[in-house]
Structures are given as C-alpha cells and as structure tokens.
PDB file of C-alpha atoms in Angstrom:
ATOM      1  CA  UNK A 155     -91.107  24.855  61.659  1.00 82.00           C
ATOM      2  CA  UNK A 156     -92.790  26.087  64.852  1.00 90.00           C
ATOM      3  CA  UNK A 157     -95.314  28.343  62.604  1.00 92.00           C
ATOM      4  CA  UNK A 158     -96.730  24.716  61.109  1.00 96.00           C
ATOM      5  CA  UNK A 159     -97.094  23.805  64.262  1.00 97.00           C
ATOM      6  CA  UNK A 160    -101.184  23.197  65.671  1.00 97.00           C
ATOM      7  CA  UNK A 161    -102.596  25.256  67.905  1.00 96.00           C
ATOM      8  CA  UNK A 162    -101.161  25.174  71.744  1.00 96.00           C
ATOM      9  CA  UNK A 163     -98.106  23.213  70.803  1.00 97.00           C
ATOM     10  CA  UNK A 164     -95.168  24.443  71.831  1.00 97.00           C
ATOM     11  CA  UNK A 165     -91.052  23.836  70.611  1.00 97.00           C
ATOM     12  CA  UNK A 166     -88.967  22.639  73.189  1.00 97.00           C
ATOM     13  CA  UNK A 167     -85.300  21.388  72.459  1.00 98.00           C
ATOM     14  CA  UNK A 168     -82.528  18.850  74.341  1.00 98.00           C
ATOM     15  CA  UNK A 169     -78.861  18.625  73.636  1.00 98.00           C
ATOM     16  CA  UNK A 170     -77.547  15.870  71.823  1.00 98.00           C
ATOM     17  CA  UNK A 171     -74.046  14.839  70.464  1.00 97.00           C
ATOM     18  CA  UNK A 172     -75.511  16.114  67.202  1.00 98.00           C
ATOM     19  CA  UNK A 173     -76.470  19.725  68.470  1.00 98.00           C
ATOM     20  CA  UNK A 174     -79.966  20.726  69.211  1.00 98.00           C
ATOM     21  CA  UNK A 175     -82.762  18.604  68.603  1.00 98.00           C
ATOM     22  CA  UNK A 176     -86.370  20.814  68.833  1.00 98.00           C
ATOM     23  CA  UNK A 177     -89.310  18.648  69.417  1.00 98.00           C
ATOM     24  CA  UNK A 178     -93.245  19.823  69.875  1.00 98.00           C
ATOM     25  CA  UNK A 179     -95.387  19.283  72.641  1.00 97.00           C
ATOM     26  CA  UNK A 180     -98.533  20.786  73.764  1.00 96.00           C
ATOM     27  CA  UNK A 181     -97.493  23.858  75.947  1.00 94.00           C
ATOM     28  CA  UNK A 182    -100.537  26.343  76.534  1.00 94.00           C
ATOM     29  CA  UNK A 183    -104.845  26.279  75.804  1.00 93.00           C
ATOM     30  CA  UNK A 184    -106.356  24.196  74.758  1.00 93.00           C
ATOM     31  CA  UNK A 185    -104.693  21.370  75.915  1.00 92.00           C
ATOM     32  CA  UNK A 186    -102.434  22.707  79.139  1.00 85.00           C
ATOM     33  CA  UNK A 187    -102.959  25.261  81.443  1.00 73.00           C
ATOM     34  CA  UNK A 188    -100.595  27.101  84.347  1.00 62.00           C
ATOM     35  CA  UNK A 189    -101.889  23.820  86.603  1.00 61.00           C
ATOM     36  CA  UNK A 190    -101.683  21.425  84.113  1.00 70.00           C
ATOM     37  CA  UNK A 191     -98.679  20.346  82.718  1.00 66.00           C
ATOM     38  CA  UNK A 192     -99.723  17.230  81.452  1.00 66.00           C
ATOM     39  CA  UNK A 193     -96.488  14.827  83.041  1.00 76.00           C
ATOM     40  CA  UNK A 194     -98.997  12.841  84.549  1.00 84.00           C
ATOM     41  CA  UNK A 195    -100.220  11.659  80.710  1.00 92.00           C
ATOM     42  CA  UNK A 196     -98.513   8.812  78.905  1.00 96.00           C
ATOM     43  CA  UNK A 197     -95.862   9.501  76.746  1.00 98.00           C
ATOM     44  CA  UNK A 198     -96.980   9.352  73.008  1.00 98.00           C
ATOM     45  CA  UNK A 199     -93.737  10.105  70.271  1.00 98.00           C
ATOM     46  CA  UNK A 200     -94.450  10.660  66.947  1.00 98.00           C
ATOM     47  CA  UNK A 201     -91.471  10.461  64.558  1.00 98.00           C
ATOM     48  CA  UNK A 202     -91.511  10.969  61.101  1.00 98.00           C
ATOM     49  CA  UNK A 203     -89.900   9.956  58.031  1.00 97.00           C
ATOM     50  CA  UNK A 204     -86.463  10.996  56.581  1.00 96.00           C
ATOM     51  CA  UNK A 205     -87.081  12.716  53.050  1.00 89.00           C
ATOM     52  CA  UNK A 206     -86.722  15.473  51.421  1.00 85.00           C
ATOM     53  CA  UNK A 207     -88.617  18.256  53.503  1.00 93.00           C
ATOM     54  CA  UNK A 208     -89.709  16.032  56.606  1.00 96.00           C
ATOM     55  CA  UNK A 209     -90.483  17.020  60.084  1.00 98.00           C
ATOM     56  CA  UNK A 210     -92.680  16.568  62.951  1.00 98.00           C
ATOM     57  CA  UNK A 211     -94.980  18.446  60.636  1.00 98.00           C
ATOM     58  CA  UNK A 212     -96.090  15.066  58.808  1.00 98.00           C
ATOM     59  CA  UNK A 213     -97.817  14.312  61.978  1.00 98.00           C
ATOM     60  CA  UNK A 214     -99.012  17.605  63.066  1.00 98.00           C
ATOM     61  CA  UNK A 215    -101.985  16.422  61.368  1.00 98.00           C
ATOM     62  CA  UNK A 216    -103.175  13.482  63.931  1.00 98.00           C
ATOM     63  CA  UNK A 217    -101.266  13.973  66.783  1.00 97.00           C
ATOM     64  CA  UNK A 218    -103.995  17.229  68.528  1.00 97.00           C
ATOM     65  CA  UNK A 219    -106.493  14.538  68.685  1.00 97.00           C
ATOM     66  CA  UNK A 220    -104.456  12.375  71.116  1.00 97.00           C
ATOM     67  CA  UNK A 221    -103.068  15.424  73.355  1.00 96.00           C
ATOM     68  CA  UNK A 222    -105.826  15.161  75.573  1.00 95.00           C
ATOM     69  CA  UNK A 223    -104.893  11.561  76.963  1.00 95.00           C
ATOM     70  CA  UNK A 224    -101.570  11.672  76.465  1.00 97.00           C
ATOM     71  CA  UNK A 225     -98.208  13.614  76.246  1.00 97.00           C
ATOM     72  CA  UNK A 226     -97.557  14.090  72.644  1.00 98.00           C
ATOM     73  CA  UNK A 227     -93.957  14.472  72.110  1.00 98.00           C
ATOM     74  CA  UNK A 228     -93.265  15.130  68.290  1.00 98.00           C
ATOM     75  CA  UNK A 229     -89.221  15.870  67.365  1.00 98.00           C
ATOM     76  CA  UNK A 230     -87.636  17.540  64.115  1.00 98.00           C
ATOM     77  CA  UNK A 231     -84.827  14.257  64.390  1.00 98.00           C
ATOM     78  CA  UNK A 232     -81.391  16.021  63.910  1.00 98.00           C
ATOM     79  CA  UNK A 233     -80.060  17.180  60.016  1.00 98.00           C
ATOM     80  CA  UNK A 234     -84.536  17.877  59.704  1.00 98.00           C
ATOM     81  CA  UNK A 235     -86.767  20.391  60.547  1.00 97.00           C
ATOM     82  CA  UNK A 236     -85.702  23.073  63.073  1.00 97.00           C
ATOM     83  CA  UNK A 237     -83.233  20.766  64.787  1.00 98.00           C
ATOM     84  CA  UNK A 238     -79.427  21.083  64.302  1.00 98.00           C
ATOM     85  CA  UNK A 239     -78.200  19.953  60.764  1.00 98.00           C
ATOM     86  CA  UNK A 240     -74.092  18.809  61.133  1.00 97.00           C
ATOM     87  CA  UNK A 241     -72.550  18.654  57.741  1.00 96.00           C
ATOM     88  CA  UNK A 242     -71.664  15.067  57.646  1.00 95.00           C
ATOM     89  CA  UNK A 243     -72.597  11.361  56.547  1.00 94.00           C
ATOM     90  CA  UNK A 244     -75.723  10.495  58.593  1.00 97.00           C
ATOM     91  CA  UNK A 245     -75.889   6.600  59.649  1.00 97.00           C
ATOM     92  CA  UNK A 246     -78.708   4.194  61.488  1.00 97.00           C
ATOM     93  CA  UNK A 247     -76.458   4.687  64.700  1.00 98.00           C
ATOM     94  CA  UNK A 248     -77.030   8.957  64.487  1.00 98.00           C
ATOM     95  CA  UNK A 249     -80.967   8.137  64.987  1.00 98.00           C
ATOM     96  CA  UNK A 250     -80.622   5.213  67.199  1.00 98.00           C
ATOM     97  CA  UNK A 251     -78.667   7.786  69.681  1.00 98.00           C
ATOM     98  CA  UNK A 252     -80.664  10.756  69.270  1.00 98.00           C
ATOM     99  CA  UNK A 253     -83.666   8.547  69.652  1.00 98.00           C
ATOM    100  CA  UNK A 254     -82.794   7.253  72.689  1.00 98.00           C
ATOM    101  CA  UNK A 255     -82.092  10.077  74.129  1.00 98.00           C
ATOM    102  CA  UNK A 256     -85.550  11.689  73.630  1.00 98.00           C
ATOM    103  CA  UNK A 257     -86.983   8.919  74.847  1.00 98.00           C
ATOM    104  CA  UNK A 258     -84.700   8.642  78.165  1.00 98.00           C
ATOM    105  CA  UNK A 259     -84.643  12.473  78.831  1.00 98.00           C
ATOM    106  CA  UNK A 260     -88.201  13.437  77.315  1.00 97.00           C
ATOM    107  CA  UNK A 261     -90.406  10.780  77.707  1.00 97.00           C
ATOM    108  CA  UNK A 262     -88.418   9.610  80.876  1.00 96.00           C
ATOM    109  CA  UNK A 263     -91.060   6.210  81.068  1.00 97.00           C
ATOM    110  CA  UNK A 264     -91.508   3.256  78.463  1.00 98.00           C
ATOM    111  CA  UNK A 265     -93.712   5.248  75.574  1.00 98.00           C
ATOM    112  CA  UNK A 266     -95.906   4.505  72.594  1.00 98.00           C
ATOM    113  CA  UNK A 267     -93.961   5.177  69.819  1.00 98.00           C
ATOM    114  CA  UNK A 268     -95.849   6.179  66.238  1.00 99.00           C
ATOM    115  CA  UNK A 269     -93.023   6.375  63.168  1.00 98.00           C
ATOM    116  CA  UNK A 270     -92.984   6.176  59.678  1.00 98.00           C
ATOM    117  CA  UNK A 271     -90.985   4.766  56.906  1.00 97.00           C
ATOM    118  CA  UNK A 272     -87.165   4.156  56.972  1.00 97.00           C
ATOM    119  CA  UNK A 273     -87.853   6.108  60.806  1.00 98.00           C
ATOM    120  CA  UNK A 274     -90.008   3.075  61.609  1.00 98.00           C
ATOM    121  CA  UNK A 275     -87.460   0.454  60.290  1.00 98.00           C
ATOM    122  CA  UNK A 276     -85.307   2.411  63.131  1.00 98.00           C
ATOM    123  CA  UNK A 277     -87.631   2.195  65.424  1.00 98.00           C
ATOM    124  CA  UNK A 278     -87.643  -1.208  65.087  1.00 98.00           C
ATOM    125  CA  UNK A 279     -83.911  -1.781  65.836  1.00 98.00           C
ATOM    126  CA  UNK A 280     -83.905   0.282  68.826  1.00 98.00           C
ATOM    127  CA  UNK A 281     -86.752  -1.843  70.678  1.00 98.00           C
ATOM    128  CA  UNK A 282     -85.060  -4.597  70.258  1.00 98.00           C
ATOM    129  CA  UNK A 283     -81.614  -3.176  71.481  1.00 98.00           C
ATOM    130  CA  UNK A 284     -84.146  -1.106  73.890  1.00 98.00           C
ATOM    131  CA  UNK A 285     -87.370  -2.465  74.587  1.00 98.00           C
ATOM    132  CA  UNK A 286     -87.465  -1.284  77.841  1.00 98.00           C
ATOM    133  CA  UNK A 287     -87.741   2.276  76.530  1.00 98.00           C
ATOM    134  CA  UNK A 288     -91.319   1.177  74.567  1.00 98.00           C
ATOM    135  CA  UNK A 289     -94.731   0.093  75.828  1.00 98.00           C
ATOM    136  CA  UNK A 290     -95.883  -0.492  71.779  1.00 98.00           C
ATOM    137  CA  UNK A 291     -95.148   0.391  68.274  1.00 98.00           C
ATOM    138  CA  UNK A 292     -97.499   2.175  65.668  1.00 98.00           C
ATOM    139  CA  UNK A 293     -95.536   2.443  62.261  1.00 98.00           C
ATOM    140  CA  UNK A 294     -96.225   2.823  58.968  1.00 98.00           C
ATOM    141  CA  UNK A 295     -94.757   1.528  55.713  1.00 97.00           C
ATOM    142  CA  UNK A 296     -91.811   0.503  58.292  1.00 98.00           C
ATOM    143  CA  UNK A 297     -88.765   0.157  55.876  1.00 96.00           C
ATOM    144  CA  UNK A 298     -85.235  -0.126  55.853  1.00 96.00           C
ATOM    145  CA  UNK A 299     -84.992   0.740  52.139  1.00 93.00           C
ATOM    146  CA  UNK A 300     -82.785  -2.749  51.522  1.00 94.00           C
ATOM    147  CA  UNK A 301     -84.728  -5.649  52.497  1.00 94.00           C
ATOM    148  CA  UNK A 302     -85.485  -9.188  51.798  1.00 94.00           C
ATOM    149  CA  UNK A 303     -81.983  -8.513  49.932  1.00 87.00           C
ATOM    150  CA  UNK A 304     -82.695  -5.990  48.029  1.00 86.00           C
ATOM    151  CA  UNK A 305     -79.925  -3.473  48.192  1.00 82.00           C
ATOM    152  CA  UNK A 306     -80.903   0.126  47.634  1.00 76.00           C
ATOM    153  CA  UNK A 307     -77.296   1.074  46.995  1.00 74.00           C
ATOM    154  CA  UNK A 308     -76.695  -0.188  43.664  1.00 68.00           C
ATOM    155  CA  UNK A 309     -80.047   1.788  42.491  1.00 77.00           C
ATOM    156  CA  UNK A 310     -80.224   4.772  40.140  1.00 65.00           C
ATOM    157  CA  UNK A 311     -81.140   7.701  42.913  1.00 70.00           C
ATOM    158  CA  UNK A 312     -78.587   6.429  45.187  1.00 70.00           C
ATOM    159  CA  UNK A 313     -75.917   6.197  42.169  1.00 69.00           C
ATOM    160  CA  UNK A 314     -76.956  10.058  41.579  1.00 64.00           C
ATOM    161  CA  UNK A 315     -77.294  10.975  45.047  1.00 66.00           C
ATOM    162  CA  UNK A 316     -73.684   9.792  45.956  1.00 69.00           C
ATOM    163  CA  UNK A 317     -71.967  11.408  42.832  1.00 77.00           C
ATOM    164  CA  UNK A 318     -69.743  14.358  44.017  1.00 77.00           C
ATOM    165  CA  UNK A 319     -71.014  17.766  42.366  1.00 72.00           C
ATOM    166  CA  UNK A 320     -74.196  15.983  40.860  1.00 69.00           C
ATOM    167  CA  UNK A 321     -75.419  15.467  44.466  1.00 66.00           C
ATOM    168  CA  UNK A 322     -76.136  18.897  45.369  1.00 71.00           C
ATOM    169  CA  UNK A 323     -77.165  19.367  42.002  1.00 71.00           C
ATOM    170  CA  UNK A 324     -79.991  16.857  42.316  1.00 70.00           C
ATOM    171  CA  UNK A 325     -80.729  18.447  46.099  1.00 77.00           C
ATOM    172  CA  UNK A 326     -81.756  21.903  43.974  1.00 73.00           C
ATOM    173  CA  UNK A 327     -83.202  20.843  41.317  1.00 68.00           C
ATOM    174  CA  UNK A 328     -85.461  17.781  42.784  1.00 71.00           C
ATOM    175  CA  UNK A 329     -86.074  19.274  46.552  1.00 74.00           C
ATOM    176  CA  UNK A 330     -85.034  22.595  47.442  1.00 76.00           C
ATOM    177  CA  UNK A 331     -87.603  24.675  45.573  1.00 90.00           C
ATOM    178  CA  UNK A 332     -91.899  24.817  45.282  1.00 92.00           C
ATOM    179  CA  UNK A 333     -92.218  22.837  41.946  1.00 91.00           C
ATOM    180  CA  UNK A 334     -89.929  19.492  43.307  1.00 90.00           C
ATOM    181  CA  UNK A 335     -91.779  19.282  46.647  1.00 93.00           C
ATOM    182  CA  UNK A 336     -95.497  19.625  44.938  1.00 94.00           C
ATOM    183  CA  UNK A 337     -94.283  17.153  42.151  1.00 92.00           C
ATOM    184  CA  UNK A 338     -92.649  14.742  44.756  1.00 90.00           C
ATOM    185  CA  UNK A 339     -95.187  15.319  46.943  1.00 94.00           C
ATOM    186  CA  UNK A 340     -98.232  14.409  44.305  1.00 95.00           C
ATOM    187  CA  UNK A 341     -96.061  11.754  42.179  1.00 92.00           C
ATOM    188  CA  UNK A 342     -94.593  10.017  45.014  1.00 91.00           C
ATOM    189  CA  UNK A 343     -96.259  10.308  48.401  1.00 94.00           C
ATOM    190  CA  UNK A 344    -100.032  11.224  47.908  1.00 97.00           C
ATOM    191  CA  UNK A 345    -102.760   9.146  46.448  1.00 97.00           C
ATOM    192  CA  UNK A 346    -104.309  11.784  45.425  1.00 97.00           C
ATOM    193  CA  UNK A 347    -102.882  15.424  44.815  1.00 96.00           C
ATOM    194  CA  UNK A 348    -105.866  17.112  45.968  1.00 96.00           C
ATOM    195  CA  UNK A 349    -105.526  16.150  48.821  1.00 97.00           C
ATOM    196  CA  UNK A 350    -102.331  18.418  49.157  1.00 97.00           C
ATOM    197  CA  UNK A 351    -103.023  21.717  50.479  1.00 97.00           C
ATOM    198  CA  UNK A 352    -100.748  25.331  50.519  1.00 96.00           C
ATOM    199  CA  UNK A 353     -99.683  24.513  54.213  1.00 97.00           C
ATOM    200  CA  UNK A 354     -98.366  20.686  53.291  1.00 97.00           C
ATOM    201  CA  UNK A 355     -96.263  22.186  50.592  1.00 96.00           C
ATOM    202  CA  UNK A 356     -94.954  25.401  52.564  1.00 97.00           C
ATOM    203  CA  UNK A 357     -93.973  23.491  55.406  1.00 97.00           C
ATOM    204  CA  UNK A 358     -91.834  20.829  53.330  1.00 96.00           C
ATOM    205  CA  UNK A 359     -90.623  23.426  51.217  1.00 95.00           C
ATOM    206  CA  UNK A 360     -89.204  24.798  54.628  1.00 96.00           C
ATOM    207  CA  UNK A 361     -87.963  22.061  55.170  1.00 96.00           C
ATOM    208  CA  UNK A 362     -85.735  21.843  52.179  1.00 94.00           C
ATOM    209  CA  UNK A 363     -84.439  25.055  52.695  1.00 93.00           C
ATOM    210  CA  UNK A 364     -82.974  24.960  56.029  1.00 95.00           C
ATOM    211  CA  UNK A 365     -79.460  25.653  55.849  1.00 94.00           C
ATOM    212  CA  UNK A 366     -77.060  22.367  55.038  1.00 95.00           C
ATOM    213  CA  UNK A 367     -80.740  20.152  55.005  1.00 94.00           C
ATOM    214  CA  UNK A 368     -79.368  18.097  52.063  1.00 93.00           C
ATOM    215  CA  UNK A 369     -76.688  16.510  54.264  1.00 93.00           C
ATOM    216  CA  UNK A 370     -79.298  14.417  55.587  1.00 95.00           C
ATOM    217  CA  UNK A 371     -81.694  14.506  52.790  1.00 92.00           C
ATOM    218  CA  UNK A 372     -78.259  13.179  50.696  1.00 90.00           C
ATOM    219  CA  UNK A 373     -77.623  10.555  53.297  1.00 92.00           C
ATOM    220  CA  UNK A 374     -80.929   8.716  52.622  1.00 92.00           C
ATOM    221  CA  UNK A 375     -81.038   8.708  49.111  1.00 88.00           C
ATOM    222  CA  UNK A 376     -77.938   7.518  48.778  1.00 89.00           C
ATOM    223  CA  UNK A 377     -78.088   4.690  51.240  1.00 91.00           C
ATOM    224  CA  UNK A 378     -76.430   5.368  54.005  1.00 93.00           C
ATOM    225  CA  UNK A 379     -79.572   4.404  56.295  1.00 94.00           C
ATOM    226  CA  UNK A 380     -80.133   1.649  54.550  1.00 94.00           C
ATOM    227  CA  UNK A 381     -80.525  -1.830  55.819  1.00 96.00           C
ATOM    228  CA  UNK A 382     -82.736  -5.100  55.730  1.00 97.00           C
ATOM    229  CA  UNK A 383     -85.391  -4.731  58.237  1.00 98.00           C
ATOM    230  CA  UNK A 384     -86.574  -8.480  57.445  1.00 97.00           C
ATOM    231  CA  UNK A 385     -83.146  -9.736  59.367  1.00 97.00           C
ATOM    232  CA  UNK A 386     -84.149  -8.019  62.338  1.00 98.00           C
ATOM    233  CA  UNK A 387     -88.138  -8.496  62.875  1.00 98.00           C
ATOM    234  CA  UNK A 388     -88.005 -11.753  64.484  1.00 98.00           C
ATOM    235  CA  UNK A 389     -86.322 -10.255  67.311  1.00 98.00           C
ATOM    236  CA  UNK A 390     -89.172  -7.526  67.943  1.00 98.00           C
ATOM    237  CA  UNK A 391     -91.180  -8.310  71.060  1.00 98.00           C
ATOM    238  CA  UNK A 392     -92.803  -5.475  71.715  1.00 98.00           C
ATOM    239  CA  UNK A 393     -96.988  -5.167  70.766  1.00 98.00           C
ATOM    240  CA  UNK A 394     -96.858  -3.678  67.226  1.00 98.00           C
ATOM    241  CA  UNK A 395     -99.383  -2.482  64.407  1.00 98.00           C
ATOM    242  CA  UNK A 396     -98.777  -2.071  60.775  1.00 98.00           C
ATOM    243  CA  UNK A 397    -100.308   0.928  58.935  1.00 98.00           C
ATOM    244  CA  UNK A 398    -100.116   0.697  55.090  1.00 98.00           C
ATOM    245  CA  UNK A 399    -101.487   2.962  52.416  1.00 97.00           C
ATOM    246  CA  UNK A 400    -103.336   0.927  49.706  1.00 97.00           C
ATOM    247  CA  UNK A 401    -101.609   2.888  47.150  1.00 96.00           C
ATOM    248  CA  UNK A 402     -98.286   3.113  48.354  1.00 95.00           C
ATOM    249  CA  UNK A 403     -96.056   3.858  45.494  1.00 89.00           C
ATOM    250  CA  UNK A 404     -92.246   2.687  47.550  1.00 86.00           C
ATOM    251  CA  UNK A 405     -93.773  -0.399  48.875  1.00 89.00           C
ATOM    252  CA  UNK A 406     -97.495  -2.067  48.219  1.00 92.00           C
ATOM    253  CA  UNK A 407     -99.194  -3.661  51.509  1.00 95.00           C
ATOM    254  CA  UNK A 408     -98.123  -6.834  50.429  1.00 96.00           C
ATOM    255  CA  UNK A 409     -94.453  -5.942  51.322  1.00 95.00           C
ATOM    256  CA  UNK A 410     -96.163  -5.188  54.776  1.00 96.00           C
ATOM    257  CA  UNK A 411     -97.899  -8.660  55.171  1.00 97.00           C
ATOM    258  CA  UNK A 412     -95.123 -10.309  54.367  1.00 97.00           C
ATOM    259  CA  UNK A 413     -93.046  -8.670  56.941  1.00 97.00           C
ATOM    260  CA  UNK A 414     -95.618  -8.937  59.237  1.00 98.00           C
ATOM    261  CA  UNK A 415     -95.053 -12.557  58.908  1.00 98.00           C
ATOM    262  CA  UNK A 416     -91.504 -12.990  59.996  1.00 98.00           C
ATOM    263  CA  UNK A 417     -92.988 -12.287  63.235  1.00 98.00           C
ATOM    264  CA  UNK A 418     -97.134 -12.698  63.890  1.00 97.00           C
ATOM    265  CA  UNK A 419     -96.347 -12.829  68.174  1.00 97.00           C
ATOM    266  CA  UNK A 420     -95.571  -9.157  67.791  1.00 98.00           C
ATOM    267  CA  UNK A 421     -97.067  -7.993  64.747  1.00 98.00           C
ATOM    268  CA  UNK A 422    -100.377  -7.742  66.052  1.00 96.00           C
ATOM    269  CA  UNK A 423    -102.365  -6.337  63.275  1.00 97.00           C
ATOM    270  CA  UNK A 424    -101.963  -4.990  59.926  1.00 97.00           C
ATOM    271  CA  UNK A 425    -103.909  -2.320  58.310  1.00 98.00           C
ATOM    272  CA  UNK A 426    -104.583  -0.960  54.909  1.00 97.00           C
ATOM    273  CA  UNK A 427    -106.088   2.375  54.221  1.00 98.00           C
ATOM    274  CA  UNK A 428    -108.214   2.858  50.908  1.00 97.00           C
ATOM    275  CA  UNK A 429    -106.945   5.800  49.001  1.00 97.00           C
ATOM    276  CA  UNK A 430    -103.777   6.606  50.408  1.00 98.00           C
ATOM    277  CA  UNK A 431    -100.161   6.125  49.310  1.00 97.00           C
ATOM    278  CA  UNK A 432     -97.175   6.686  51.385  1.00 96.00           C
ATOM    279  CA  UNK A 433     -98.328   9.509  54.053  1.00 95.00           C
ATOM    280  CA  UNK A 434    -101.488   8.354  54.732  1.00 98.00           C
ATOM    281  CA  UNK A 435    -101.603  10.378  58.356  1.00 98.00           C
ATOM    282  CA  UNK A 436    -101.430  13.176  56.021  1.00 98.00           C
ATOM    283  CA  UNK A 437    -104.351  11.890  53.680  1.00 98.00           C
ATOM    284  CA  UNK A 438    -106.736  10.677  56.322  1.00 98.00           C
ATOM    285  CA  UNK A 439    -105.105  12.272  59.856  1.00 98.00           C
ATOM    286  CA  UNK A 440    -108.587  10.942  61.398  1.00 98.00           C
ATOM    287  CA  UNK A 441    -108.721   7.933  60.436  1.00 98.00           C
ATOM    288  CA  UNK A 442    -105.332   7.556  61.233  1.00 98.00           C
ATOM    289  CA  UNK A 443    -105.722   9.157  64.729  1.00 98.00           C
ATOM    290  CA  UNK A 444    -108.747   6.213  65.337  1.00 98.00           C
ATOM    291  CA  UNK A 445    -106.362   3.793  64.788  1.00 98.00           C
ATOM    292  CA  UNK A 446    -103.446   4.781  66.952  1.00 98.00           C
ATOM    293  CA  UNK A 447    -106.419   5.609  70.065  1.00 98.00           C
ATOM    294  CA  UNK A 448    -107.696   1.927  69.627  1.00 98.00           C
ATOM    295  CA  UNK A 449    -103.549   1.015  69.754  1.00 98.00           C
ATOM    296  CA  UNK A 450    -103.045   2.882  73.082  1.00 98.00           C
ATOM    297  CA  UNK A 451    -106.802   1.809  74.517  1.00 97.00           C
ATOM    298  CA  UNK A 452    -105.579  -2.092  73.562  1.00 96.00           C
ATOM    299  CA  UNK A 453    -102.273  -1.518  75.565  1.00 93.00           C
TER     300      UNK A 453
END
C-alpha cells in the first residue's frame, strides 16, 4: 500500500503479537530532511476504518496538510493493508492491543488521535481504559455496529458473513474484485460517485486482495467487533469532536447527536458535512483537514 502513499511518506513497521504492523509517516522532502526528523512535533494518529479494502490510505487524503506541525503517524491496523493478516477470528481486544502498542512504542507521548467508524468506537474504549495515552479524539461516524441495543449479529450480512463456505463466497463476489469495491464504494460510502477517482478504487481493490484479507474483512461483517458504544461514552473524558457526513448511509447525524449526548463534558462539538456520506475525509480531505487543525489549535 506504500505506492498510495503521498509524497515523502515513508512505511515503517513494529512487532506486535499479531505479526507486523506497517504504519506511514513522513520520512524524506518535503516534510523531513537529514536534520529534521520531526520527533520534536506532536504525535498525530490517523486510524481508519475496518471494511472491505481499508487502510491508512482513507486518510492519505488529509493527513499531508497536518505533517508540517505535527508527526503524522498513519498504520495499516493488523489483518489490513500491508500489515500482517493471521488467519483467525479478529475481536475488539486484537485492536485495543495493537493500538496501544503504536501508541506506547510510536507515538511514545499522549497523542491526538483521528479514527473512523467501528475504529473510532475502539478508540473510544481504549481512552477510557487508557486515557493517559490521548491528549484528544477526532472521530467520525464513531460506531460500534450494535448500539443503543441494536445487535448487528442477528442481521442479514452478518447471517451470510458467518455461514461456512458462503463466507468466502460473499468475500469474492462482494469485495475482492474492481466491480464490488466501485459499487460498494459509490452505493455505500460516497455521497456522490464522482467524487471517486482511479486511485480510491485501486488502492481498496489492493486492499481486498492481500493474501488471507477476508479474515478480518469476515470478522466485521459478521460481528465479531461488534458492541454498544452508547454503554461506554459516559465514561470518555478525554476532549472529543464528532465528524458526521450529512448523507451517511450506516448511520444519519442524528445517531451522532444523540450519542453525543450521553456525554456533552467530553463531546465537545459535533459536525456535519454537506454532501458527504460515510468517508467524508475522502470527499472533502480539506475541509476535513480544517477541522482536525482547529481540533489540535483548541488543545
């Protein structure tokens, strides 16, 4: 996934439990040189989502325009991307470790953390178990794909997802090849399909064809990382902002207000973008990258 990579960023990797986990960070001109190797910068992670085809590629997008004040630090989380994909049921506890340790070995201060989706809802659990490992949290459509009791498990794609033989049939056929991740990528994610362009598609299309990527592509639609992030948001105390696309097709902003309001001391702030659905750092990456610069300024 390095080739999808922006210009002057780097792959680096760390050692996990899990195998390797690669992660990007600017490495050479224009944003370091031989004397500058940025450690001085705060720590800014950007983690993405966990569907089919995801990587630090959905933020490759937004995250140049904050690698002159800070230390971007971008990770393909294990079973995605370039990182090590184990053959095995992936839980919550998988990314809380892996997590962790990027942030402990990596970032190596408390950092600014930017996530996405079910990755978010994550996010969430681990400042709370962790908040001295955060200085603030920037997620949207946060999401553990079961909550207000709601449980994703007894839905249709899970049922399918978790049906020996049919599973990997429904990897193939709905992920692993160039129709699926346009028509997922234009039915389910974008507001609008013209906004997708060759490079969005190629890079999630590599993404879905790393070898044994439907382990953890399975694992999500199925359920297996699913959980009620409404139990847990009282217990955030960390400085937070919400980030919703106005025409988010898993969730509307609503859902985002509403868990916003389980806990206003943290919750800071919660935005809607015009014109974008799910990915909306992919749909508006400057817009996007405003917001998260006001975050960081604000902290």
């Amino acid at each position: 996934m390095l080739k999808f990579q922006p210009v002057g960023f780097g792959q680096r990797v760390i050692d996990t439990p899990l195998g390797v986990m690669a992660y990007y960070t600017p490495t050479s001109p224009p944003w370091r040189s031989e004397a500058d190797s940025g450690t001085d910068r705060p720590p800014l992670v950007f983690l993405h989502s966990l569907g089919g085809g995801s990587s630090a590629f959905e933020w490759s997008k937004v995250y140049p325009a904050l690698a002159p004040s800070h230390r971007v630090i971008a990770p393909d989380l294990i079973g995605w991307g370039q990182s090590a994909h184990p053959v095995r049921d992936y839980r919550v506890e998988d990314y809380l470790e892996v997590i962790t340790m990027l942030l402990e070995q990596v970032a190596q201060q408390p950092a600014i953390v930017v996530a996405s989706s079910i990755t978010a809802g994550v996010t969430v659990r681990l400042a709370i178990a962790r908040p001295d490992l955060f200085q603030g949290l920037f997620l949207v459509s946060p999401s553990g794909n079961s909550d207000f009791g709601r449980n994703y498990r007894f839905s249709l794609p899970a049922a399918l997802a978790g049906t020996p033989g049919l599973d990997r049939l429904v990897y193939s056929l709905g992920a692993a090849n160039e129709t699926a991740v346009t028509t997922f990528l234009s039915t389910f994610l974008f507001a609008d399909a013209d906004r997708i362009t060759p490079d969005i598609v190629q890079a999630y299309l590599a993404g879905t064809q790393q070898p044994n990527a439907e382990y953890s592509a399975l694992s999500t639609l199925k359920g297996d990382i699913a959980f009620d992030l409404s139990l847990y948001m009282s217990q955030l105390s960390l400085p937070t902002v919400f980030v919703w696309g106005q025409d988010s097709r898993f969730s509307p902003p609503e859902f985002g207000k509403r868990l916003a309001s389980l806990n206003p001391q943290a919750v800071r702030q919660v935005y809607e973008i015009p014109q974008a659905g799910v990915l909306p750092h992919l749909e508006h990456p400057s817009v996007i990258a405003g917001l998260i610069e006001a975050f960081c300024a604000s902290l």
